[in-house]
Amino acid sequence: MLALFQTIDLALNLYTWVLIASAIFSWLYAFNVINSSNRFVSSIGMFLFNVTEPVLRPLRRILPNLGGIDISPIVVLLLIFFIRSLMWNSIAPLFI
């Protein structure tokens, strides 16, 4: 059971870093810091969009419109941290 918790924790940790990378990439793209016509850059952008958008899109429908500020990645990160904390502090001690 511990191996299952560690695998879930690893997946959540990786998704956290993907969300952070996606947010940074969107800022760099919005401020025209990176070349959007570069094929490698556009493939990285599409990968990050395809991985994060299925989770962020439903939250964007629920959250209020704050103008140009998108807080959905912050909400997802808070949910991930809550799940990880719940998993290790409440559920895992029952199986150890």
PDB file of C-alpha atoms in Angstrom:
ATOM      1  CA  MET A   1       0.000   0.000   0.000  1.00  0.00           C
ATOM      2  CA  LEU A   2       2.926   2.301   0.687  1.00  0.00           C
ATOM      3  CA  ALA A   3       4.129   1.837  -2.895  1.00  0.00           C
ATOM      4  CA  LEU A   4       0.739   2.970  -4.178  1.00  0.00           C
ATOM      5  CA  PHE A   5       0.876   6.119  -2.029  1.00  0.00           C
ATOM      6  CA  GLN A   6       4.391   6.864  -3.220  1.00  0.00           C
ATOM      7  CA  THR A   7       3.354   6.448  -6.860  1.00  0.00           C
ATOM      8  CA  ILE A   8       0.349   8.748  -6.425  1.00  0.00           C
ATOM      9  CA  ASP A   9       2.550  11.260  -4.625  1.00  0.00           C
ATOM     10  CA  LEU A  10       5.096  11.155  -7.447  1.00  0.00           C
ATOM     11  CA  ALA A  11       2.384  11.696 -10.086  1.00  0.00           C
ATOM     12  CA  LEU A  12       0.955  14.648  -8.152  1.00  0.00           C
ATOM     13  CA  ASN A  13       4.438  16.105  -7.709  1.00  0.00           C
ATOM     14  CA  LEU A  14       5.153  15.804 -11.449  1.00  0.00           C
ATOM     15  CA  TYR A  15       1.824  17.410 -12.314  1.00  0.00           C
ATOM     16  CA  THR A  16       2.663  20.280  -9.960  1.00  0.00           C
ATOM     17  CA  TRP A  17       5.830  20.968 -11.925  1.00  0.00           C
ATOM     18  CA  VAL A  18       3.953  20.697 -15.234  1.00  0.00           C
ATOM     19  CA  LEU A  19       1.435  23.292 -14.000  1.00  0.00           C
ATOM     20  CA  ILE A  20       4.235  25.639 -12.960  1.00  0.00           C
ATOM     21  CA  ALA A  21       6.000  25.159 -16.305  1.00  0.00           C
ATOM     22  CA  SER A  22       2.757  25.827 -18.149  1.00  0.00           C
ATOM     23  CA  ALA A  23       2.161  29.065 -16.242  1.00  0.00           C
ATOM     24  CA  ILE A  24       5.715  30.273 -16.882  1.00  0.00           C
ATOM     25  CA  PHE A  25       5.460  29.297 -20.546  1.00  0.00           C
ATOM     26  CA  SER A  26       2.181  31.214 -20.925  1.00  0.00           C
ATOM     27  CA  TRP A  27       3.775  34.328 -19.405  1.00  0.00           C
ATOM     28  CA  LEU A  28       6.788  34.079 -21.696  1.00  0.00           C
ATOM     29  CA  TYR A  29       4.482  33.596 -24.671  1.00  0.00           C
ATOM     30  CA  ALA A  30       2.210  36.502 -23.682  1.00  0.00           C
ATOM     31  CA  PHE A  31       5.136  38.920 -23.293  1.00  0.00           C
ATOM     32  CA  ASN A  32       6.685  37.702 -26.567  1.00  0.00           C
ATOM     33  CA  VAL A  33       9.903  36.580 -24.880  1.00  0.00           C
ATOM     34  CA  ILE A  34       9.978  33.258 -26.721  1.00  0.00           C
ATOM     35  CA  ASN A  35       9.680  32.788 -30.455  1.00  0.00           C
ATOM     36  CA  SER A  36       6.228  31.358 -31.086  1.00  0.00           C
ATOM     37  CA  SER A  37       7.027  30.440 -34.692  1.00  0.00           C
ATOM     38  CA  ASN A  38       9.768  28.039 -33.596  1.00  0.00           C
ATOM     39  CA  ARG A  39       8.550  24.460 -34.071  1.00  0.00           C
ATOM     40  CA  PHE A  40      10.192  23.148 -30.874  1.00  0.00           C
ATOM     41  CA  VAL A  41       8.738  25.947 -28.759  1.00  0.00           C
ATOM     42  CA  SER A  42       5.267  25.452 -30.223  1.00  0.00           C
ATOM     43  CA  SER A  43       5.436  21.691 -29.584  1.00  0.00           C
ATOM     44  CA  ILE A  44       6.355  22.312 -25.935  1.00  0.00           C
ATOM     45  CA  GLY A  45       3.491  24.790 -25.673  1.00  0.00           C
ATOM     46  CA  MET A  46       1.006  22.354 -27.182  1.00  0.00           C
ATOM     47  CA  PHE A  47       2.187  19.576 -24.847  1.00  0.00           C
ATOM     48  CA  LEU A  48       1.780  21.776 -21.769  1.00  0.00           C
ATOM     49  CA  PHE A  49      -1.624  22.997 -22.981  1.00  0.00           C
ATOM     50  CA  ASN A  50      -2.882  19.471 -23.717  1.00  0.00           C
ATOM     51  CA  VAL A  51      -1.735  18.162 -20.326  1.00  0.00           C
ATOM     52  CA  THR A  52      -3.069  20.983 -18.167  1.00  0.00           C
ATOM     53  CA  GLU A  53      -6.179  22.186 -19.995  1.00  0.00           C
ATOM     54  CA  PRO A  54      -8.459  19.193 -19.151  1.00  0.00           C
ATOM     55  CA  VAL A  55      -8.001  19.988 -15.455  1.00  0.00           C
ATOM     56  CA  LEU A  56      -8.053  23.778 -15.708  1.00  0.00           C
ATOM     57  CA  ARG A  57     -10.998  24.213 -18.103  1.00  0.00           C
ATOM     58  CA  PRO A  58     -13.745  23.027 -15.681  1.00  0.00           C
ATOM     59  CA  LEU A  59     -12.336  25.258 -12.935  1.00  0.00           C
ATOM     60  CA  ARG A  60     -12.313  28.283 -15.247  1.00  0.00           C
ATOM     61  CA  ARG A  61     -16.049  27.808 -15.791  1.00  0.00           C
ATOM     62  CA  ILE A  62     -16.681  27.781 -12.031  1.00  0.00           C
ATOM     63  CA  LEU A  63     -14.306  30.542 -10.914  1.00  0.00           C
ATOM     64  CA  PRO A  64     -15.342  34.188 -11.316  1.00  0.00           C
ATOM     65  CA  ASN A  65     -13.846  36.262 -14.104  1.00  0.00           C
ATOM     66  CA  LEU A  66     -11.054  38.410 -12.678  1.00  0.00           C
ATOM     67  CA  GLY A  67     -10.172  40.176 -15.895  1.00  0.00           C
ATOM     68  CA  GLY A  68      -6.805  39.071 -17.232  1.00  0.00           C
ATOM     69  CA  ILE A  69      -5.839  37.070 -14.153  1.00  0.00           C
ATOM     70  CA  ASP A  70      -6.266  33.312 -14.272  1.00  0.00           C
ATOM     71  CA  ILE A  71      -6.219  31.797 -10.791  1.00  0.00           C
ATOM     72  CA  SER A  72      -7.191  28.280 -11.852  1.00  0.00           C
ATOM     73  CA  PRO A  73      -3.576  26.959 -11.673  1.00  0.00           C
ATOM     74  CA  ILE A  74      -3.332  28.265  -8.113  1.00  0.00           C
ATOM     75  CA  VAL A  75      -6.562  26.491  -7.164  1.00  0.00           C
ATOM     76  CA  VAL A  76      -5.314  23.240  -8.718  1.00  0.00           C
ATOM     77  CA  LEU A  77      -1.986  23.547  -6.894  1.00  0.00           C
ATOM     78  CA  LEU A  78      -3.830  24.082  -3.596  1.00  0.00           C
ATOM     79  CA  LEU A  79      -5.959  21.015  -4.295  1.00  0.00           C
ATOM     80  CA  ILE A  80      -2.846  18.948  -5.065  1.00  0.00           C
ATOM     81  CA  PHE A  81      -1.146  20.075  -1.855  1.00  0.00           C
ATOM     82  CA  PHE A  82      -4.315  19.289   0.112  1.00  0.00           C
ATOM     83  CA  ILE A  83      -4.571  15.793  -1.414  1.00  0.00           C
ATOM     84  CA  ARG A  84      -0.910  15.072  -0.716  1.00  0.00           C
ATOM     85  CA  SER A  85      -1.202  16.273   2.873  1.00  0.00           C
ATOM     86  CA  LEU A  86      -4.391  14.310   3.431  1.00  0.00           C
ATOM     87  CA  MET A  87      -2.852  11.216   1.918  1.00  0.00           C
ATOM     88  CA  TRP A  88       0.324  11.262   4.020  1.00  0.00           C
ATOM     89  CA  ASN A  89      -1.030  12.612   7.299  1.00  0.00           C
ATOM     90  CA  SER A  90      -4.442  10.964   7.531  1.00  0.00           C
ATOM     91  CA  ILE A  91      -4.651   7.932   5.276  1.00  0.00           C
ATOM     92  CA  ALA A  92      -1.120   6.520   5.098  1.00  0.00           C
ATOM     93  CA  PRO A  93      -0.660   6.129   8.893  1.00  0.00           C
ATOM     94  CA  LEU A  94      -3.634   3.755   8.902  1.00  0.00           C
ATOM     95  CA  PHE A  95      -1.756   1.336   6.630  1.00  0.00           C
ATOM     96  CA  ILE A  96       1.723   1.613   8.137  1.00  0.00           C
TER      97      ILE A  96
END
